[in-house]
Amino acid sequence: MSECSHDCSSCSSNCGSREQESLLKPCHELSHVKKVIGVVSGKGGVGKSLVTSLLSVNMKREGYEVGIMDADITGPSIPKMFGITAKCDGNDSGIFPVKSKLDMDVISVNCLLENDSDPVVWRGPVIAGVVQQFWTDVIWGDKDYLFIDMPPGTGDVPLTVFQSIPIDGIVVVASPQELVGMIVEKAVKMANLMNIPVLGLVENMSYFECPNCKEKHYIYGESKIEEIAKQYEIQNISKIPMNPKLAAAADKGMIELYEGDWLDNLTPVLKEI
């Protein structure tokens, strides 16, 4: 094959001489992040922010330096779960994340807004740009793990995150309904298209366990998570029950004090990345 001899900048041909340009953005020059984990879902309301919080707390309890990026710009939940009311500070070098009670760094649009209840009425490109700035302009320092609470769906903003931030793997969150199972497959297929490993599949609100007899009741019907995991060769499955204490901890901003082993099987998976 002859080599390309013309100006590729104005050419639409996909010849062998054209190299695909990487869209990955470097993190802030004062930051060193070893592993970036995305927590995703095909739709909202399935517990993605809860799973992000629990995974972050688990790795912090293991002794790692952990940060959390709340990339769900229009529906931020992370500050509420961690009881964070402080606002971000910064200087000419960049933006400083807010500290949680257990010294985890957190960035969220609610840490930038004057009032937490103010709506974010922005178009997709603006939201995508803010998420990129959470990566490039925030001074994360030295972090072993950065967990990204991704916006739901497979649209413009999740695509921007996948393309501009070096994600080492994702954890997909689902709930038991059959419809949600179908939507989970969309999220898994998107990750496969982007060549991003799926580290685990978490089913939230999987069952209710009677506090007296310990019998499990499947409120939303029998789980389909095993079938999806087998179909896409996902090795790690976790199930989180409907747990009033867990819900109360999230509502009261005390998620760092939660008790439960539902996601412990993902800890060695994250360590081995």
mmCIF file of C-alpha atoms in Angstrom:
data_model
loop_
_atom_site.group_PDB
_atom_site.id
_atom_site.type_symbol
_atom_site.label_atom_id
_atom_site.label_comp_id
_atom_site.label_asym_id
_atom_site.label_seq_id
_atom_site.Cartn_x
_atom_site.Cartn_y
_atom_site.Cartn_z
ATOM 1 C CA MET A 1 0.000 0.000 0.000
ATOM 2 C CA SER A 2 1.368 3.435 -0.962
ATOM 3 C CA GLU A 3 1.787 6.032 1.763
ATOM 4 C CA CYS A 4 -0.575 8.979 2.068
ATOM 5 C CA SER A 5 0.887 12.033 0.293
ATOM 6 C CA HIS A 6 -1.709 14.712 0.955
ATOM 7 C CA ASP A 7 -2.872 16.949 3.817
ATOM 8 C CA CYS A 8 -4.908 14.797 6.246
ATOM 9 C CA SER A 9 -6.339 17.814 8.073
ATOM 10 C CA SER A 10 -8.917 18.395 5.353
ATOM 11 C CA CYS A 11 -9.423 14.796 4.309
ATOM 12 C CA SER A 12 -12.292 12.510 5.304
ATOM 13 C CA SER A 13 -10.635 9.317 4.099
ATOM 14 C CA ASN A 14 -9.755 6.743 6.753
ATOM 15 C CA CYS A 15 -6.413 5.746 5.269
ATOM 16 C CA GLY A 16 -3.622 3.890 7.018
ATOM 17 C CA SER A 17 -1.573 7.021 7.626
ATOM 18 C CA ARG A 18 -4.240 8.602 9.775
ATOM 19 C CA GLU A 19 -3.748 8.083 13.517
ATOM 20 C CA GLN A 20 -6.748 8.327 15.812
ATOM 21 C CA GLU A 21 -6.359 11.282 18.133
ATOM 22 C CA SER A 22 -6.839 10.544 21.820
ATOM 23 C CA LEU A 23 -9.515 12.601 23.569
ATOM 24 C CA LEU A 24 -8.191 11.840 27.058
ATOM 25 C CA LYS A 25 -7.515 14.897 29.203
ATOM 26 C CA PRO A 26 -4.687 15.098 31.735
ATOM 27 C CA CYS A 27 -5.666 15.574 35.343
ATOM 28 C CA HIS A 28 -4.522 18.653 37.259
ATOM 29 C CA GLU A 29 -0.742 19.010 37.394
ATOM 30 C CA LEU A 30 -0.854 18.851 41.208
ATOM 31 C CA SER A 31 -2.876 15.630 41.146
ATOM 32 C CA HIS A 32 -1.791 12.022 40.931
ATOM 33 C CA VAL A 33 -4.697 9.591 40.649
ATOM 34 C CA LYS A 34 -3.762 5.916 40.387
ATOM 35 C CA LYS A 35 -7.128 4.290 39.620
ATOM 36 C CA VAL A 36 -10.379 5.767 38.312
ATOM 37 C CA ILE A 37 -13.595 3.781 38.808
ATOM 38 C CA GLY A 38 -16.888 4.787 37.209
ATOM 39 C CA VAL A 39 -20.214 3.795 38.744
ATOM 40 C CA VAL A 40 -22.869 3.749 36.034
ATOM 41 C CA SER A 41 -26.495 2.878 35.389
ATOM 42 C CA GLY A 42 -28.689 2.824 32.329
ATOM 43 C CA LYS A 43 -31.322 4.932 34.090
ATOM 44 C CA GLY A 44 -31.698 7.080 37.175
ATOM 45 C CA GLY A 45 -33.112 6.113 40.547
ATOM 46 C CA VAL A 46 -31.532 2.679 40.914
ATOM 47 C CA GLY A 47 -28.975 3.573 43.610
ATOM 48 C CA LYS A 48 -25.892 4.577 41.678
ATOM 49 C CA SER A 49 -24.907 7.273 44.176
ATOM 50 C CA LEU A 50 -25.424 4.849 47.059
ATOM 51 C CA VAL A 51 -23.111 2.275 45.475
ATOM 52 C CA THR A 52 -20.518 4.975 44.756
ATOM 53 C CA SER A 53 -20.616 6.010 48.407
ATOM 54 C CA LEU A 54 -20.371 2.470 49.779
ATOM 55 C CA LEU A 55 -17.464 1.508 47.493
ATOM 56 C CA SER A 56 -15.623 4.696 48.457
ATOM 57 C CA VAL A 57 -16.128 4.082 52.162
ATOM 58 C CA ASN A 58 -15.004 0.463 51.807
ATOM 59 C CA MET A 59 -11.725 1.440 50.137
ATOM 60 C CA LYS A 60 -11.154 4.216 52.680
ATOM 61 C CA ARG A 61 -11.585 1.649 55.446
ATOM 62 C CA GLU A 62 -8.898 -0.413 53.710
ATOM 63 C CA GLY A 63 -6.475 2.456 54.239
ATOM 64 C CA TYR A 64 -6.458 3.970 50.741
ATOM 65 C CA GLU A 65 -6.601 7.635 49.797
ATOM 66 C CA VAL A 66 -9.997 8.107 48.116
ATOM 67 C CA GLY A 67 -11.741 10.852 46.188
ATOM 68 C CA ILE A 68 -15.300 11.083 44.843
ATOM 69 C CA MET A 69 -16.357 13.004 41.743
ATOM 70 C CA ASP A 70 -20.095 13.612 41.575
ATOM 71 C CA ALA A 71 -20.521 13.794 37.797
ATOM 72 C CA ASP A 72 -24.318 13.652 37.995
ATOM 73 C CA ILE A 73 -24.537 17.412 37.535
ATOM 74 C CA THR A 74 -28.319 17.762 37.344
ATOM 75 C CA GLY A 75 -29.025 15.317 40.182
ATOM 76 C CA PRO A 76 -26.160 15.508 42.673
ATOM 77 C CA SER A 77 -26.585 13.225 45.701
ATOM 78 C CA ILE A 78 -23.104 12.667 47.084
ATOM 79 C CA PRO A 79 -22.843 15.742 49.381
ATOM 80 C CA LYS A 80 -26.170 14.879 51.026
ATOM 81 C CA MET A 81 -25.092 11.296 51.741
ATOM 82 C CA PHE A 82 -21.837 12.445 53.326
ATOM 83 C CA GLY A 83 -23.373 15.314 55.253
ATOM 84 C CA ILE A 84 -21.318 17.880 53.339
ATOM 85 C CA THR A 85 -22.571 21.458 53.433
ATOM 86 C CA ALA A 86 -19.282 23.307 52.884
ATOM 87 C CA LYS A 87 -18.484 24.986 49.590
ATOM 88 C CA CYS A 88 -15.377 24.556 47.467
ATOM 89 C CA ASP A 89 -12.473 26.928 47.755
ATOM 90 C CA GLY A 90 -9.719 27.608 45.245
ATOM 91 C CA ASN A 91 -6.856 29.791 44.112
ATOM 92 C CA ASP A 92 -4.982 30.565 40.927
ATOM 93 C CA SER A 93 -3.758 26.964 40.791
ATOM 94 C CA GLY A 94 -7.161 25.291 40.796
ATOM 95 C CA ILE A 95 -10.185 24.151 42.791
ATOM 96 C CA PHE A 96 -9.919 22.398 46.139
ATOM 97 C CA PRO A 97 -12.374 19.564 46.822
ATOM 98 C CA VAL A 98 -14.374 19.475 50.055
ATOM 99 C CA LYS A 99 -13.386 17.067 52.820
ATOM 100 C CA SER A 100 -15.784 14.485 54.223
ATOM 101 C CA LYS A 101 -15.818 13.524 57.885
ATOM 102 C CA LEU A 102 -13.407 10.643 57.206
ATOM 103 C CA ASP A 103 -11.108 12.872 55.131
ATOM 104 C CA MET A 104 -12.242 11.847 51.658
ATOM 105 C CA ASP A 105 -12.078 14.507 48.949
ATOM 106 C CA VAL A 106 -15.417 15.248 47.275
ATOM 107 C CA ILE A 107 -16.335 17.479 44.344
ATOM 108 C CA SER A 108 -19.929 18.108 43.320
ATOM 109 C CA VAL A 109 -21.838 20.909 41.653
ATOM 110 C CA ASN A 110 -23.673 21.389 44.963
ATOM 111 C CA CYS A 111 -20.323 22.370 46.474
ATOM 112 C CA LEU A 112 -20.222 25.230 43.966
ATOM 113 C CA LEU A 113 -23.835 26.448 44.003
ATOM 114 C CA GLU A 114 -24.913 29.134 46.465
ATOM 115 C CA ASN A 115 -27.987 27.084 47.432
ATOM 116 C CA ASP A 116 -28.131 23.291 47.252
ATOM 117 C CA SER A 117 -31.684 23.396 45.942
ATOM 118 C CA ASP A 118 -30.852 25.642 42.972
ATOM 119 C CA PRO A 119 -31.575 23.753 39.737
ATOM 120 C CA VAL A 120 -28.857 23.261 37.149
ATOM 121 C CA VAL A 121 -30.556 24.292 33.910
ATOM 122 C CA TRP A 122 -27.694 23.757 31.487
ATOM 123 C CA ARG A 123 -27.446 22.131 28.091
ATOM 124 C CA GLY A 124 -25.461 18.958 27.518
ATOM 125 C CA PRO A 125 -22.195 20.499 26.223
ATOM 126 C CA VAL A 126 -21.989 22.814 29.244
ATOM 127 C CA ILE A 127 -22.585 19.926 31.658
ATOM 128 C CA ALA A 128 -19.971 17.815 29.864
ATOM 129 C CA GLY A 129 -17.510 20.694 30.144
ATOM 130 C CA VAL A 130 -18.074 20.984 33.896
ATOM 131 C CA VAL A 131 -17.407 17.263 34.345
ATOM 132 C CA GLN A 132 -14.164 17.612 32.403
ATOM 133 C CA GLN A 133 -13.172 20.514 34.668
ATOM 134 C CA PHE A 134 -13.790 18.319 37.717
ATOM 135 C CA TRP A 135 -10.949 16.204 36.314
ATOM 136 C CA THR A 136 -8.603 18.842 34.887
ATOM 137 C CA ASP A 137 -9.075 21.788 37.275
ATOM 138 C CA VAL A 138 -9.616 20.147 40.681
ATOM 139 C CA ILE A 139 -6.518 19.591 42.820
ATOM 140 C CA TRP A 140 -7.017 15.975 43.897
ATOM 141 C CA GLY A 141 -3.520 15.489 45.282
ATOM 142 C CA ASP A 142 -2.343 11.895 45.643
ATOM 143 C CA LYS A 143 -5.256 9.479 45.344
ATOM 144 C CA ASP A 144 -5.246 5.697 45.185
ATOM 145 C CA TYR A 145 -8.860 5.652 43.961
ATOM 146 C CA LEU A 146 -11.145 8.214 42.400
ATOM 147 C CA PHE A 147 -14.767 7.081 42.183
ATOM 148 C CA ILE A 148 -16.983 8.841 39.642
ATOM 149 C CA ASP A 149 -20.725 8.880 40.252
ATOM 150 C CA MET A 150 -21.715 8.968 36.591
ATOM 151 C CA PRO A 151 -24.860 10.572 35.170
ATOM 152 C CA PRO A 152 -27.462 7.969 34.193
ATOM 153 C CA GLY A 153 -27.991 6.745 30.655
ATOM 154 C CA THR A 154 -25.750 6.383 27.634
ATOM 155 C CA GLY A 155 -25.950 9.899 26.221
ATOM 156 C CA ASP A 156 -23.665 12.842 25.676
ATOM 157 C CA VAL A 157 -22.298 13.368 29.194
ATOM 158 C CA PRO A 158 -21.442 9.700 29.971
ATOM 159 C CA LEU A 159 -19.794 9.487 26.547
ATOM 160 C CA THR A 160 -17.719 12.574 27.306
ATOM 161 C CA VAL A 161 -16.604 11.082 30.623
ATOM 162 C CA PHE A 162 -15.605 7.797 28.993
ATOM 163 C CA GLN A 163 -13.659 9.583 26.270
ATOM 164 C CA SER A 164 -11.942 12.309 28.302
ATOM 165 C CA ILE A 165 -11.145 10.611 31.625
ATOM 166 C CA PRO A 166 -8.967 7.471 31.795
ATOM 167 C CA ILE A 167 -11.480 5.080 33.388
ATOM 168 C CA ASP A 168 -9.862 1.845 34.645
ATOM 169 C CA GLY A 169 -13.177 0.035 35.027
ATOM 170 C CA ILE A 170 -16.844 0.486 35.825
ATOM 171 C CA VAL A 171 -19.373 -0.964 38.236
ATOM 172 C CA VAL A 172 -22.896 -1.207 36.809
ATOM 173 C CA VAL A 173 -25.878 -0.662 39.126
ATOM 174 C CA ALA A 174 -29.330 -2.134 38.543
ATOM 175 C CA SER A 175 -32.595 -2.886 40.287
ATOM 176 C CA PRO A 176 -34.561 -6.125 39.913
ATOM 177 C CA GLN A 177 -37.290 -5.053 37.471
ATOM 178 C CA GLU A 178 -37.158 -6.677 34.043
ATOM 179 C CA LEU A 179 -37.295 -3.288 32.303
ATOM 180 C CA VAL A 180 -34.287 -2.069 34.247
ATOM 181 C CA GLY A 181 -32.489 -5.288 33.361
ATOM 182 C CA MET A 182 -32.849 -4.408 29.701
ATOM 183 C CA ILE A 183 -31.513 -0.907 30.369
ATOM 184 C CA VAL A 184 -28.546 -2.371 32.249
ATOM 185 C CA GLU A 185 -27.617 -4.274 29.119
ATOM 186 C CA LYS A 186 -27.396 -0.962 27.286
ATOM 187 C CA ALA A 187 -24.900 0.346 29.855
ATOM 188 C CA VAL A 188 -22.826 -2.843 29.629
ATOM 189 C CA LYS A 189 -22.809 -2.724 25.836
ATOM 190 C CA MET A 190 -21.719 0.917 25.910
ATOM 191 C CA ALA A 191 -18.777 -0.003 28.152
ATOM 192 C CA ASN A 192 -17.839 -2.799 25.768
ATOM 193 C CA LEU A 193 -17.937 -0.394 22.824
ATOM 194 C CA MET A 194 -15.598 1.933 24.714
ATOM 195 C CA ASN A 195 -13.288 -0.975 25.689
ATOM 196 C CA ILE A 196 -13.781 -0.295 29.392
ATOM 197 C CA PRO A 197 -13.812 -3.348 31.710
ATOM 198 C CA VAL A 198 -16.992 -4.083 33.670
ATOM 199 C CA LEU A 199 -15.681 -4.933 37.139
ATOM 200 C CA GLY A 200 -18.983 -5.908 38.721
ATOM 201 C CA LEU A 201 -22.749 -5.762 38.614
ATOM 202 C CA VAL A 202 -24.642 -4.539 41.683
ATOM 203 C CA GLU A 203 -28.362 -5.073 42.179
ATOM 204 C CA ASN A 204 -29.831 -2.518 44.578
ATOM 205 C CA MET A 205 -33.178 -3.020 46.348
ATOM 206 C CA SER A 206 -32.699 -6.685 45.535
ATOM 207 C CA TYR A 207 -34.802 -8.072 48.396
ATOM 208 C CA PHE A 208 -36.190 -7.361 51.846
ATOM 209 C CA GLU A 209 -34.979 -9.467 54.741
ATOM 210 C CA CYS A 210 -37.413 -9.868 57.614
ATOM 211 C CA PRO A 211 -35.644 -8.703 60.810
ATOM 212 C CA ASN A 212 -37.388 -11.427 62.836
ATOM 213 C CA CYS A 213 -37.315 -14.619 60.768
ATOM 214 C CA LYS A 214 -34.520 -13.545 58.339
ATOM 215 C CA GLU A 215 -36.551 -14.780 55.377
ATOM 216 C CA LYS A 216 -35.866 -12.915 52.134
ATOM 217 C CA HIS A 217 -38.801 -11.414 50.241
ATOM 218 C CA TYR A 218 -38.306 -10.362 46.628
ATOM 219 C CA ILE A 219 -40.581 -7.328 46.410
ATOM 220 C CA TYR A 220 -39.837 -6.585 42.757
ATOM 221 C CA GLY A 221 -39.789 -10.214 41.648
ATOM 222 C CA GLU A 222 -36.987 -12.689 41.252
ATOM 223 C CA SER A 223 -33.600 -11.304 40.296
ATOM 224 C CA LYS A 224 -32.370 -11.398 36.683
ATOM 225 C CA ILE A 225 -28.880 -10.249 37.556
ATOM 226 C CA GLU A 226 -27.294 -13.688 37.230
ATOM 227 C CA GLU A 227 -28.617 -14.064 33.694
ATOM 228 C CA ILE A 228 -27.217 -10.702 32.595
ATOM 229 C CA ALA A 229 -23.880 -11.380 34.278
ATOM 230 C CA LYS A 230 -23.581 -14.762 32.581
ATOM 231 C CA GLN A 231 -24.527 -13.356 29.192
ATOM 232 C CA TYR A 232 -21.796 -10.689 29.331
ATOM 233 C CA GLU A 233 -19.258 -12.765 31.287
ATOM 234 C CA ILE A 234 -19.303 -10.464 34.314
ATOM 235 C CA GLN A 235 -17.713 -12.382 37.162
ATOM 236 C CA ASN A 236 -18.651 -10.303 40.206
ATOM 237 C CA ILE A 237 -22.219 -9.864 41.441
ATOM 238 C CA SER A 238 -23.415 -8.057 44.549
ATOM 239 C CA LYS A 239 -26.899 -7.574 45.958
ATOM 240 C CA ILE A 240 -27.979 -4.799 48.313
ATOM 241 C CA PRO A 241 -31.255 -5.341 50.188
ATOM 242 C CA MET A 242 -33.907 -2.824 51.114
ATOM 243 C CA ASN A 243 -32.446 -1.781 54.443
ATOM 244 C CA PRO A 244 -34.049 0.977 56.558
ATOM 245 C CA LYS A 245 -30.822 1.619 58.481
ATOM 246 C CA LEU A 246 -28.871 2.079 55.258
ATOM 247 C CA ALA A 247 -31.493 4.464 53.906
ATOM 248 C CA ALA A 248 -31.472 6.434 57.163
ATOM 249 C CA ALA A 249 -27.679 6.710 57.110
ATOM 250 C CA ALA A 250 -27.815 8.144 53.587
ATOM 251 C CA ASP A 251 -30.607 10.587 54.444
ATOM 252 C CA LYS A 252 -28.833 11.821 57.565
ATOM 253 C CA GLY A 253 -25.462 12.300 55.866
ATOM 254 C CA MET A 254 -23.872 9.468 57.851
ATOM 255 C CA ILE A 255 -23.121 6.998 55.078
ATOM 256 C CA GLU A 256 -19.501 6.749 56.253
ATOM 257 C CA LEU A 257 -20.774 4.949 59.381
ATOM 258 C CA TYR A 258 -22.803 2.310 57.523
ATOM 259 C CA GLU A 259 -22.603 -1.341 58.554
ATOM 260 C CA GLY A 260 -22.922 -4.081 55.959
ATOM 261 C CA ASP A 261 -20.883 -6.492 53.865
ATOM 262 C CA TRP A 262 -22.907 -6.433 50.651
ATOM 263 C CA LEU A 263 -20.104 -5.023 48.494
ATOM 264 C CA ASP A 264 -17.138 -6.627 50.243
ATOM 265 C CA ASN A 265 -16.644 -9.050 47.336
ATOM 266 C CA LEU A 266 -15.728 -6.093 45.104
ATOM 267 C CA THR A 267 -12.882 -4.927 47.352
ATOM 268 C CA PRO A 268 -10.318 -7.476 46.082
ATOM 269 C CA VAL A 269 -11.459 -6.778 42.516
ATOM 270 C CA LEU A 270 -10.655 -3.081 42.935
ATOM 271 C CA LYS A 271 -7.309 -3.893 44.552
ATOM 272 C CA GLU A 272 -6.279 -6.094 41.616
ATOM 273 C CA ILE A 273 -6.845 -3.500 38.878
#
